[in-house]
Coordinates of C-alpha atoms and ligand atoms in Angstrom, one line a residue:
M12 CA -0.1 0.0 0.0
P13 CA 1.5 3.6 -1.2
A14 CA 2.3 5.7 1.9
I15 CA -0.1 8.4 3.0
P16 CA 1.8 11.7 2.5
E17 CA 3.1 12.9 5.8
F18 CA 1.3 16.5 5.1
I19 CA -2.0 14.7 5.2
L20 CA -1.2 12.9 8.2
R21 CA -0.2 15.9 9.8
K22 CA -3.6 17.1 9.7
L23 CA -4.4 14.9 12.3
Y24 CA -2.9 17.2 14.7
V25 CA -4.9 20.0 16.0
P26 CA -2.8 23.4 15.1
G27 CA -1.3 24.7 18.4
S28 CA -2.6 22.2 20.7
L29 CA 0.9 20.9 21.8
K30 CA 1.3 22.6 25.2
A31 CA 3.7 22.1 28.2
S32 CA 1.6 20.6 31.2
P33 CA 2.6 20.1 34.9
D34 CA 3.9 16.8 34.5
G35 CA 5.0 16.7 30.7
F36 CA 3.1 17.8 27.7
E37 CA -0.2 17.6 26.0
L38 CA -1.6 17.7 22.5
Q39 CA -5.1 16.9 20.6
L40 CA -5.6 14.9 17.7
N41 CA -8.5 15.0 15.4
N42 CA -9.0 12.6 12.9
T43 CA -10.6 14.3 9.6
L44 CA -9.4 11.7 7.2
A45 CA -11.2 8.4 7.6
A46 CA -12.2 6.1 10.4
V47 CA -9.4 3.6 11.6
T48 CA -9.0 0.9 14.2
L49 CA -6.0 1.9 16.1
T50 CA -3.9 -1.2 17.5
G51 CA -1.2 0.8 18.7
L52 CA 0.0 4.3 19.4
G53 CA 3.8 5.6 20.1
L54 CA 5.3 9.1 20.4
T55 CA 9.0 10.0 20.1
A56 CA 9.8 13.4 21.8
D57 CA 13.3 14.6 20.6
E58 CA 14.3 11.1 19.4
Q59 CA 13.5 9.3 22.7
P60 CA 10.3 7.0 22.7
C61 CA 7.9 7.7 25.3
D62 CA 7.1 5.2 27.8
P63 CA 3.3 3.8 26.6
Q64 CA 2.5 3.8 30.1
S65 CA 3.0 7.4 30.4
I66 CA 0.4 8.4 27.5
L67 CA -3.0 8.8 28.2
L68 CA -5.8 9.4 25.9
R69 CA -9.0 11.3 26.7
L70 CA -12.0 11.0 24.7
P71 CA -14.7 13.8 24.5
S72 CA -17.0 11.5 26.7
G73 CA -14.5 11.9 29.5
Q74 CA -13.1 8.5 29.2
E75 CA -9.5 7.7 29.3
I76 CA -7.4 5.1 27.9
S77 CA -3.7 4.5 28.3
A78 CA -1.5 4.1 25.1
A79 CA -0.2 0.8 26.7
A80 CA -3.7 -1.0 26.9
V81 CA -4.4 -0.2 23.1
S82 CA -3.4 -3.4 21.1
G83 CA -4.4 -5.8 18.2
D84 CA -6.8 -7.7 20.9
Q85 CA -7.8 -4.5 22.4
P86 CA -8.1 -2.0 19.4
F87 CA -9.5 1.5 19.8
S88 CA -11.7 3.1 17.2
M89 CA -10.9 6.3 16.1
T90 CA -13.8 7.9 14.5
V91 CA -13.8 11.0 12.4
N92 CA -14.3 14.2 13.7
T93 CA -13.6 13.3 17.4
L94 CA -11.3 15.4 19.3
I95 CA -8.7 13.2 21.2
G96 CA -6.7 14.8 24.2
V97 CA -3.3 13.1 24.3
Q98 CA -1.4 13.6 27.7
V99 CA 2.2 12.4 28.1
R100 CA 4.2 12.3 31.3
A101 CA 7.9 13.0 29.5
P102 CA 9.6 16.0 29.2
M103 CA 8.2 18.7 26.8
P104 CA 9.9 17.9 23.2
R105 CA 11.9 21.0 21.9
K106 CA 13.1 19.9 18.4
R107 CA 10.8 17.2 17.2
L108 CA 7.7 15.1 18.0
V109 CA 7.0 11.8 15.9
V110 CA 3.6 10.4 16.3
R111 CA 3.4 6.7 15.1
A112 CA -0.2 5.1 15.0
E113 CA -0.7 1.4 14.0
T114 CA -4.0 1.0 12.2
R115 CA -5.6 -2.2 10.8
E116 CA -6.8 -0.3 7.9
A117 CA -3.9 1.6 6.6
G118 CA -0.7 0.0 8.5
T119 CA 1.5 2.3 10.2
L120 CA 0.8 5.9 9.9
Q121 CA 3.6 8.2 11.1
F122 CA 4.2 11.9 11.1
S123 CA 6.4 14.2 12.5
L124 CA 5.7 17.8 14.1
P125 CA 9.0 19.9 13.7
L126 CA 9.0 22.1 16.5
A127 CA 12.4 24.3 16.0
G128 CA 11.5 28.1 15.8
G129 CA 8.1 27.4 17.5
R130 CA 5.5 24.9 18.0
P131 CA 3.7 23.8 15.1
G132 CA 0.4 25.5 14.4
E133 CA 1.5 28.4 16.4
K134 CA 3.0 31.5 15.1
G135 CA 5.9 31.2 17.7
Q136 CA 7.5 34.3 19.6
S137 CA 4.7 36.9 19.7
G138 CA 5.2 40.6 19.7
L139 CA 7.5 43.1 17.9
L140 CA 10.7 40.8 18.4
G141 CA 8.9 37.7 17.3
N142 CA 7.6 39.4 14.2
L143 CA 10.9 40.8 13.5
R144 CA 12.6 37.4 13.8
R145 CA 9.9 35.7 11.6
K146 CA 10.2 38.6 8.9
L147 CA 14.1 38.1 8.9
Q148 CA 13.6 34.3 8.5
S149 CA 11.2 34.5 5.7
A150 CA 13.5 37.2 3.9
R151 CA 16.4 34.8 4.2
R152 CA 14.3 31.9 3.0
A153 CA 13.1 34.0 0.0
W154 CA 16.7 34.9 -0.8
R155 CA 17.9 31.4 -0.6
T156 CA 14.5 30.3 -2.6
R157 CA 15.6 32.8 -5.4
R158 CA 19.0 31.4 -6.0
D159 CA 17.9 27.5 -6.0
P160 CA 18.0 26.5 -9.4
Q161 CA 15.6 23.7 -8.5
H162 CA 13.1 26.5 -7.8
P163 CA 10.8 27.0 -10.7
A164 CA 11.1 30.5 -12.6
Y165 CA 7.9 30.8 -14.9
H166 CA 5.6 28.3 -12.6
F167 CA 4.0 30.4 -9.9
T168 CA 5.1 29.8 -6.5
P169 CA 5.2 32.3 -3.1
P170 CA 8.7 33.8 -2.6
A171 CA 9.1 31.1 0.0
N172 CA 7.8 28.6 2.3
W173 CA 4.8 26.0 1.9
M174 CA 2.1 26.4 -0.7
N175 CA -0.9 23.8 -1.7
D176 CA -4.0 24.3 -3.2
P177 CA -4.9 27.3 -5.4
N178 CA -8.1 28.9 -4.1
G179 CA -10.6 31.7 -5.1
L180 CA -9.5 31.9 -8.6
I181 CA -11.3 34.9 -10.4
C182 CA -10.9 37.2 -13.2
W183 CA -12.0 40.4 -11.4
R184 CA -12.3 43.7 -13.4
G185 CA -9.9 42.6 -16.0
T186 CA -7.3 41.1 -13.4
Y187 CA -6.9 37.5 -12.4
H188 CA -6.6 36.9 -8.8
M189 CA -5.3 33.7 -7.4
F190 CA -5.2 32.9 -3.6
Y191 CA -3.6 29.8 -2.4
Q192 CA -3.2 27.6 0.8
Y193 CA -0.1 29.1 2.4
N194 CA 2.0 28.5 5.4
P195 CA 3.9 31.7 6.0
Y196 CA 6.2 30.3 8.6
D197 CA 7.9 27.1 7.2
A198 CA 8.1 25.1 4.3
V199 CA 5.9 22.3 5.4
W200 CA 2.1 22.1 5.7
G201 CA 0.6 24.0 8.7
N202 CA -0.6 27.4 10.0
I203 CA -2.6 27.6 6.8
H204 CA -3.4 31.0 5.6
W205 CA -4.5 32.3 2.2
G206 CA -1.7 33.8 0.1
H207 CA -2.6 36.1 -2.7
A208 CA -0.9 37.0 -6.0
S209 CA -2.7 38.8 -9.3
S210 CA -1.8 38.6 -12.9
P211 CA -3.1 40.6 -16.0
D212 CA -2.6 37.2 -18.2
L213 CA -2.2 34.1 -15.9
L214 CA 1.8 34.0 -16.8
H215 CA 3.1 37.3 -14.9
W216 CA 2.3 37.3 -11.3
R217 CA 2.5 39.8 -8.8
H218 CA 2.7 38.9 -4.9
H219 CA 0.2 40.5 -2.5
P220 CA -0.2 40.6 1.2
I221 CA -1.6 37.6 3.0
A222 CA -5.7 37.6 2.3
L223 CA -6.8 35.5 5.2
S224 CA -5.2 34.7 8.3
P225 CA -6.8 32.2 11.0
D226 CA -8.2 34.1 13.9
P227 CA -7.4 33.1 17.3
D228 CA -10.9 33.8 18.5
G229 CA -12.8 32.7 15.2
A230 CA -13.9 29.7 13.6
D231 CA -10.8 29.5 11.3
A232 CA -8.4 29.6 14.5
G233 CA -7.1 26.3 13.2
G234 CA -6.6 27.4 9.9
C235 CA -8.3 28.8 6.7
F236 CA -8.8 25.8 4.3
S237 CA -9.6 25.8 0.8
G238 CA -12.3 27.4 -1.1
C239 CA -13.5 29.9 -3.9
A240 CA -14.4 33.3 -4.9
V241 CA -17.8 34.8 -6.2
D242 CA -19.0 38.1 -7.5
D243 CA -21.8 38.9 -5.2
G244 CA -23.3 41.8 -6.8
G245 CA -20.0 43.7 -7.3
R246 CA -18.6 42.8 -4.3
A247 CA -15.9 39.9 -4.4
T248 CA -16.6 37.4 -1.8
L249 CA -14.7 34.3 -0.6
I250 CA -16.1 31.2 0.9
Y251 CA -13.7 29.0 2.7
T252 CA -13.5 26.1 5.4
G253 CA -12.3 27.3 8.5
V254 CA -11.0 24.5 11.1
F255 CA -11.5 22.8 13.7
P256 CA -14.3 21.5 13.3
E257 CA -14.7 22.2 9.6
T258 CA -17.2 24.9 9.2
Q259 CA -17.9 27.1 6.2
C260 CA -16.7 30.6 6.4
L261 CA -17.2 33.8 4.4
A262 CA -15.3 37.0 3.7
R263 CA -16.1 40.0 1.8
S264 CA -13.5 42.2 0.0
T265 CA -13.5 45.8 1.1
G266 CA -11.8 47.1 -2.1
N267 CA -11.7 46.4 -5.7
D268 CA -8.0 45.6 -5.3
L269 CA -9.2 42.4 -3.5
L270 CA -6.3 43.2 -0.9
T271 CA -8.4 43.8 2.3
W272 CA -11.2 41.6 3.6
K273 CA -13.7 41.3 6.2
K274 CA -14.9 38.2 7.7
H275 CA -18.3 37.4 8.5
P276 CA -18.7 37.1 12.2
R277 CA -19.8 33.6 12.2
P278 CA -19.6 30.4 9.9
V279 CA -22.4 30.5 7.3
I280 CA -22.4 26.7 7.8
P281 CA -21.8 25.8 11.1
A282 CA -21.9 22.1 11.1
P283 CA -22.5 19.2 8.8
P284 CA -26.3 18.0 8.2
E285 CA -27.5 15.8 10.6
G286 CA -27.8 12.1 10.2
L287 CA -25.0 11.7 7.9
A288 CA -21.8 9.8 9.1
L289 CA -19.4 12.0 7.1
E290 CA -15.6 12.0 6.7
G291 CA -14.6 15.3 6.0
F292 CA -16.7 18.8 5.4
R293 CA -14.7 21.1 3.3
D294 CA -13.6 22.9 0.2
P295 CA -16.8 24.9 -0.9
C296 CA -16.9 25.4 -4.6
V297 CA -20.0 28.2 -5.1
W298 CA -21.7 29.2 -8.4
K299 CA -25.0 31.2 -9.3
E300 CA -27.9 29.1 -10.6
G301 CA -30.5 31.8 -11.9
P302 CA -31.2 34.1 -8.9
A303 CA -29.8 31.5 -6.3
W304 CA -26.5 30.4 -5.2
R305 CA -25.4 26.7 -5.1
M306 CA -22.4 25.1 -3.1
A307 CA -20.6 21.8 -3.7
L308 CA -18.7 20.7 -0.7
G309 CA -16.1 17.7 -0.4
S310 CA -16.9 14.9 1.8
G311 CA -17.4 11.1 2.0
L312 CA -19.9 8.8 3.5
R313 CA -18.3 6.5 6.2
G314 CA -17.6 3.1 5.0
Q315 CA -19.1 4.0 1.5
G316 CA -16.5 6.6 -0.2
G317 CA -16.5 10.1 -1.7
A318 CA -19.2 12.3 -1.7
V319 CA -20.6 15.8 -2.7
L320 CA -22.8 17.6 -0.7
L321 CA -25.0 20.2 -2.4
Y322 CA -26.3 23.4 -0.6
G323 CA -28.6 26.1 -1.8
S324 CA -28.9 29.9 -0.5
Q325 CA -30.3 33.1 -1.5
N326 CA -27.6 35.5 0.0
L327 CA -24.4 33.5 0.7
T328 CA -24.9 33.7 4.5
E329 CA -27.9 31.5 5.0
W330 CA -27.6 28.0 3.3
Q331 CA -29.8 25.1 3.1
Y332 CA -28.6 21.4 2.6
L333 CA -30.3 20.1 -0.6
G334 CA -28.8 16.6 -0.4
I335 CA -25.9 14.8 -2.1
L336 CA -25.1 16.3 -5.3
Y337 CA -23.2 13.2 -6.2
Q338 CA -21.6 9.8 -4.4
K339 CA -19.1 7.4 -5.4
D340 CA -20.4 5.0 -7.9
P341 CA -21.1 1.8 -6.6
Q342 CA -18.6 0.0 -9.2
P343 CA -15.6 2.0 -9.5
T344 CA -13.1 0.6 -12.0
K345 CA -9.8 -0.7 -10.3
A346 CA -7.7 1.5 -12.9
V347 CA -9.2 4.5 -11.4
P348 CA -9.4 4.4 -7.5
T349 CA -11.8 6.8 -6.1
G350 CA -10.9 6.7 -2.5
T351 CA -12.7 7.3 0.9
M352 CA -13.1 11.1 0.6
W353 CA -13.2 13.6 -2.0
E354 CA -11.5 17.0 -1.3
C355 CA -11.9 20.4 -3.3
P356 CA -14.6 19.6 -5.5
S357 CA -14.9 21.9 -8.7
F358 CA -18.4 21.5 -10.5
F359 CA -19.1 23.6 -13.6
P360 CA -21.0 23.4 -16.9
L361 CA -18.9 23.0 -20.1
G362 CA -20.8 22.9 -23.4
E363 CA -24.0 20.9 -23.1
K364 CA -22.6 18.8 -20.1
W365 CA -21.5 19.3 -16.5
V366 CA -18.1 18.1 -15.0
L367 CA -17.0 17.2 -11.7
L368 CA -13.4 17.5 -10.8
L369 CA -12.4 15.8 -7.5
S370 CA -9.1 15.2 -5.7
V371 CA -9.3 11.7 -4.1
C372 CA -8.3 11.4 -0.5
A373 CA -7.7 8.2 0.8
T374 CA -6.1 6.1 3.7
E375 CA -5.4 3.4 0.9
G376 CA -4.5 4.0 -2.5
P377 CA -3.0 6.8 -4.4
M378 CA -4.3 10.4 -4.0
T379 CA -5.1 11.5 -7.5
T380 CA -7.3 13.6 -9.3
I381 CA -10.7 12.3 -11.1
Y382 CA -13.5 13.7 -13.2
Y383 CA -16.9 12.8 -14.2
V384 CA -18.6 14.3 -17.1
G385 CA -22.5 14.2 -17.2
D386 CA -25.8 15.9 -16.5
Y387 CA -27.3 17.8 -13.7
H388 CA -31.0 17.8 -13.1
A389 CA -33.1 18.5 -9.8
N390 CA -30.0 18.8 -7.7
R391 CA -28.5 15.7 -8.7
F392 CA -25.6 15.0 -10.9
I393 CA -25.6 11.9 -13.3
P394 CA -22.3 11.1 -14.9
Q395 CA -22.2 9.6 -18.3
G396 CA -19.4 7.1 -17.5
P397 CA -16.9 6.0 -14.8
A398 CA -14.5 8.3 -13.1
R399 CA -11.3 9.1 -15.5
R400 CA -8.0 10.5 -14.5
L401 CA -7.5 14.3 -14.7
D402 CA -3.6 14.2 -15.1
H403 CA -1.7 10.9 -15.3
G404 CA 1.3 12.2 -13.0
A405 CA 2.5 9.6 -10.3
G406 CA 2.0 10.3 -6.5
G407 CA -0.6 12.7 -7.0
C408 CA 1.6 15.5 -8.2
F409 CA -1.1 17.5 -9.7
Y410 CA -3.5 18.2 -6.9
A411 CA -6.7 20.0 -5.6
P412 CA -7.2 21.7 -9.0
Q413 CA -9.7 24.6 -9.1
T414 CA -11.3 26.1 -12.3
F415 CA -12.7 29.6 -13.4
L416 CA -13.8 31.6 -16.4
S417 CA -11.1 33.7 -18.5
A418 CA -11.8 37.1 -19.5
G419 CA -12.9 35.5 -22.7
G420 CA -15.3 33.1 -20.9
E421 CA -13.2 30.1 -21.4
R422 CA -12.9 27.5 -18.7
L423 CA -9.5 27.4 -17.3
M424 CA -7.9 25.0 -14.6
I425 CA -5.0 25.5 -12.2
G426 CA -3.7 22.8 -9.9
W427 CA -1.1 22.6 -7.3
L428 CA 2.1 20.7 -8.1
R429 CA 3.1 18.6 -5.1
E430 CA 6.7 18.1 -4.4
A431 CA 8.1 14.5 -4.4
R432 CA 10.7 14.9 -1.9
S433 CA 10.7 14.5 1.7
Q434 CA 10.0 16.9 4.6
D435 CA 13.5 17.5 5.5
E436 CA 14.5 18.3 2.0
M437 CA 11.6 20.7 1.6
Q438 CA 12.8 22.6 4.7
R439 CA 16.3 22.5 3.8
A440 CA 15.3 24.3 0.5
G441 CA 12.8 26.5 2.5
W442 CA 10.1 26.4 0.0
S443 CA 7.5 23.7 -1.2
G444 CA 4.9 23.4 -4.1
A445 CA 4.3 25.0 -7.3
M446 CA 1.2 25.9 -9.4
S447 CA 0.6 24.3 -12.9
L448 CA 0.4 26.6 -15.7
P449 CA -3.1 27.5 -16.7
R450 CA -4.7 24.7 -18.8
R451 CA -7.8 25.3 -21.1
L452 CA -10.4 22.7 -20.5
S453 CA -12.9 21.1 -23.3
L454 CA -14.8 18.1 -24.4
D455 CA -14.0 15.8 -27.0
K456 CA -16.6 13.9 -28.8
D457 CA -16.3 10.8 -26.8
G458 CA -17.2 12.8 -23.7
G459 CA -13.6 12.9 -22.4
L460 CA -12.2 16.0 -20.9
T461 CA -9.3 17.3 -22.7
C462 CA -6.5 20.1 -21.2
A463 CA -3.9 21.9 -23.2
P464 CA -1.8 24.6 -22.5
L465 CA -2.9 28.2 -23.3
A466 CA -1.7 29.4 -26.6
E467 CA -0.4 32.8 -24.9
T468 CA 2.3 30.7 -22.9
A469 CA 4.4 30.8 -26.0
R470 CA 5.0 34.5 -24.8
L471 CA 7.4 33.2 -22.1
R472 CA 9.9 31.9 -24.8
R473 CA 13.0 34.0 -25.0
E474 CA 12.9 36.6 -27.7
D475 CA 15.5 34.9 -29.8
R476 CA 12.8 32.3 -30.8
Q477 CA 15.6 30.2 -32.2
P478 CA 15.2 26.7 -31.2
S479 CA 17.9 26.4 -28.7
S480 CA 20.3 23.7 -27.9
R481 CA 21.8 25.5 -24.9
P482 CA 21.6 24.0 -21.2
S483 CA 19.0 25.5 -19.2
A484 CA 16.7 24.9 -16.5
Q485 CA 13.8 26.6 -18.2
M486 CA 12.6 25.2 -21.5
E487 CA 9.7 24.7 -23.7
I488 CA 9.9 21.5 -25.9
L489 CA 7.6 20.6 -28.8
A490 CA 8.5 17.0 -29.9
Q491 CA 6.7 15.0 -32.8
V492 CA 7.2 11.5 -32.0
Q493 CA 6.6 8.8 -34.7
P494 CA 5.4 6.0 -32.2
D495 CA 6.1 3.1 -34.5
A496 CA 9.4 3.7 -35.6
A497 CA 11.5 2.6 -32.5
P498 CA 10.6 0.4 -29.3
W499 CA 11.2 3.9 -27.5
S500 CA 11.0 7.3 -28.9
G501 CA 11.2 10.6 -27.2
V502 CA 13.4 13.2 -25.2
Y503 CA 16.2 12.6 -22.9
L504 CA 16.6 15.6 -20.3
E505 CA 20.1 14.9 -18.9
A506 CA 22.0 17.2 -16.1
G507 CA 24.9 14.9 -15.1
P508 CA 26.1 11.4 -15.2
G509 CA 23.1 9.3 -13.9
E510 CA 20.8 12.2 -13.5
A511 CA 18.1 12.1 -16.4
V512 CA 14.6 12.1 -16.9
Q513 CA 13.2 10.2 -19.7
I514 CA 10.0 11.3 -21.7
G515 CA 8.5 9.4 -24.7
F516 CA 6.5 6.7 -26.1
D517 CA 7.1 3.1 -25.1
R518 CA 6.0 0.8 -28.1
Q519 CA 5.9 -2.2 -26.1
Q520 CA 3.5 -0.9 -23.2
G521 CA 1.7 1.3 -26.0
A522 CA 2.2 4.4 -23.4
V523 CA 3.5 7.4 -22.9
V524 CA 6.1 7.3 -20.0
V525 CA 7.4 10.0 -18.0
D526 CA 10.6 8.5 -15.9
C527 CA 12.0 10.8 -13.4
R528 CA 13.2 7.9 -11.1
P529 CA 16.9 8.6 -12.1
A530 CA 16.2 12.0 -11.0
G531 CA 14.8 11.6 -7.4
G532 CA 11.2 11.5 -8.7
L533 CA 8.6 9.2 -9.8
L534 CA 7.6 7.0 -12.8
S535 CA 4.3 8.0 -14.7
T536 CA 2.5 6.1 -17.5
L537 CA -0.3 7.1 -19.4
P538 CA -1.6 4.3 -21.8
L539 CA -2.8 5.3 -24.9
E540 CA -6.3 4.2 -26.0
K541 CA -5.8 4.1 -29.8
N542 CA -2.9 3.4 -32.0
V543 CA -1.7 6.8 -33.3
E544 CA 0.5 7.5 -36.5
Q545 CA 2.2 10.5 -34.6
L546 CA 2.3 12.1 -31.1
D547 CA 2.8 15.5 -30.2
L548 CA 4.5 16.0 -27.0
H549 CA 4.6 19.5 -25.6
L550 CA 7.1 19.8 -22.3
F551 CA 7.4 22.5 -19.9
V552 CA 10.5 22.0 -17.9
D553 CA 11.1 24.6 -14.9
G554 CA 13.8 23.9 -12.4
S555 CA 12.3 20.8 -10.7
V556 CA 8.7 21.0 -12.3
L557 CA 7.9 19.2 -15.5
E558 CA 4.4 19.2 -17.4
V559 CA 3.7 17.0 -20.4
F560 CA 1.0 17.6 -22.7
V561 CA 0.1 14.5 -25.0
D562 CA -1.6 15.8 -28.2
D563 CA -2.8 18.9 -26.2
R564 CA -5.4 16.8 -24.8
Q565 CA -4.1 15.1 -21.7
A566 CA -1.3 15.9 -19.1
I567 CA 1.3 14.4 -16.9
S568 CA 2.7 16.4 -14.2
A569 CA 5.9 15.6 -12.5
R570 CA 8.6 16.7 -10.3
F571 CA 12.3 15.7 -10.3
Y572 CA 15.6 16.8 -8.5
V573 CA 18.7 17.1 -10.3
K574 CA 21.9 18.9 -8.8
Q575 CA 22.3 21.4 -11.5
P576 CA 19.2 21.9 -13.4
Q577 CA 20.7 24.7 -15.3
A578 CA 23.1 22.1 -16.8
L579 CA 19.9 20.3 -18.4
R580 CA 20.5 18.9 -22.1
T581 CA 18.0 17.7 -24.4
Q582 CA 18.8 14.4 -26.6
W583 CA 16.4 12.8 -28.9
V584 CA 15.9 9.0 -29.2
G585 CA 14.0 7.2 -32.0
D586 CA 12.1 9.1 -34.6
V587 CA 11.6 12.5 -33.1
R588 CA 11.2 16.1 -34.5
A589 CA 11.6 18.7 -32.0
S590 CA 12.1 22.4 -31.2
V591 CA 13.2 23.7 -27.8
W592 CA 13.0 27.3 -26.7
N593 CA 14.5 28.8 -23.6
V594 CA 12.0 30.4 -21.3
Q595 CA 12.1 33.3 -19.3
K596 CA 11.8 34.1 -15.6
Q597 CA 8.3 35.4 -14.9
V598 CA 7.3 35.5 -11.3
Ligands
FRU625 C1 -6.4 19.6 -0.7 C2 -6.6 19.9 1.3 C3 -8.1 20.6 1.1 C4 -8.1 21.4 2.6 C5 -6.6 22.1 2.3 C6 -5.6 22.3 3.6 O1 -4.9 19.5 -0.6 O2 -6.4 19.1 1.9 O3 -8.9 19.6 1.2 O4 -8.9 22.3 2.6 O5 -5.8 21.1 1.5 O6 -4.7 23.1 3.4

């Protein structure tokens, strides 16, 4: 079973809950992922394993269980959205706390909370000095990030630190705004704020101050999770998930530059609907339907799988539950796992159809993005076929995408390109995560969703416009491949001995293959459904980011880590005609 990424597991920890107690320390865990049966729980504080006898679990009912009493014979059922207090009689860790849970369903789940520079989920030292220290640290990290050749130059990232999902994508008065899940204090997930940038063309971005910060006394004290932006009669409005518990919150802009926001005093949806055993209740996607608003919300039905809840409202502040918009198809195909819970739904009309994009969260199986195309009637979505993969990159590299309308009314999508390296490496680098280039969506005649880069992306090519053979970390490559000419035809990107990425068509597998394994990344495979006479591969290489578009229809996103990406050279294998451009720094 593939490991669950650590940043997901870290969501089990309630931010800011780790505190010294009279006889040791305490913290809180909240399982927001999926119900699991715990057969053991261990803690390691500053590399010292804590004695299980010294760990006490406190349930909301007041019941107390010693970690030493939890075993395969006496398991402990960790249901969803139950706050568990953990009290430990051991010295408060100063550098690192590792939480290790043995579970029946998902094996060993282990995550660490790095504590250096403040407790996880807290801003650390408060006051003027603390602020100054954090600003200095961030400036230092941004300085290092700018000089890091693995850092992308024309894919959007914040100046430093951690970023995940794109949020609130909107074209507002002719300017594109992108918000994003952002930890301003570290290069790992936690302390989630909404970062903000804007762009005239989706290619050149300008950074802005943080748009939303957790309010210690508010419903979003534990973080401002993902959400969307809408135009409410001329006023930009953000609807997002506040945690913990998960509630839906709202903020309205106080100006047209979207730089300042006023939060609604209370959550607009304070709790999940009664009577449903849900796993997750987050990531609102809101749209206008006639005079009314509709919201699709990511969730899962315990023991059944992913579900999207539908809500309705007249004014964005009072919402009514309208039922389940769509829940996991009863017979999902093995090739496209649909997981236990769906994050970040994006639901929108395209041509005559409706499309549902989902980010699959699972305690078992890979994290991926999937889509359904179908019809939407009477508050229900009826897909016309099974789930399909939205992006074919391994390891869920492309995740949590959002869609929005361009100024010209085209449906565009941007997703988060997750790192394929460890937390320690991300912290050493001082940054983590990049956005994909914007992708234009359309439907093909077989009801498949196709995605292609914007034609305008060609403006990023360097002015010489000469197909280039100079080594570079930033390249755009157009390769026409004759699939039948050789067992393997494609492109090698080589940075040094043994450090290479291979992108091409494998005749035996009948698949496009992106192999980043010799460069610290993963192997992605996209089997082609039909025999083709020619394949157009459109590659965007950027430091450690690789986006591959196949025939301007399907995408493979990948990350790779070579020591000197600026030394990347291209080589062609098999029957390939290619053009290469160096691409300029834009962000
Ligand atoms: C997806 C996600 C969302 C959540 C956000 C928190 O990557 O897990 O479900 O709102 O990230 O950062």
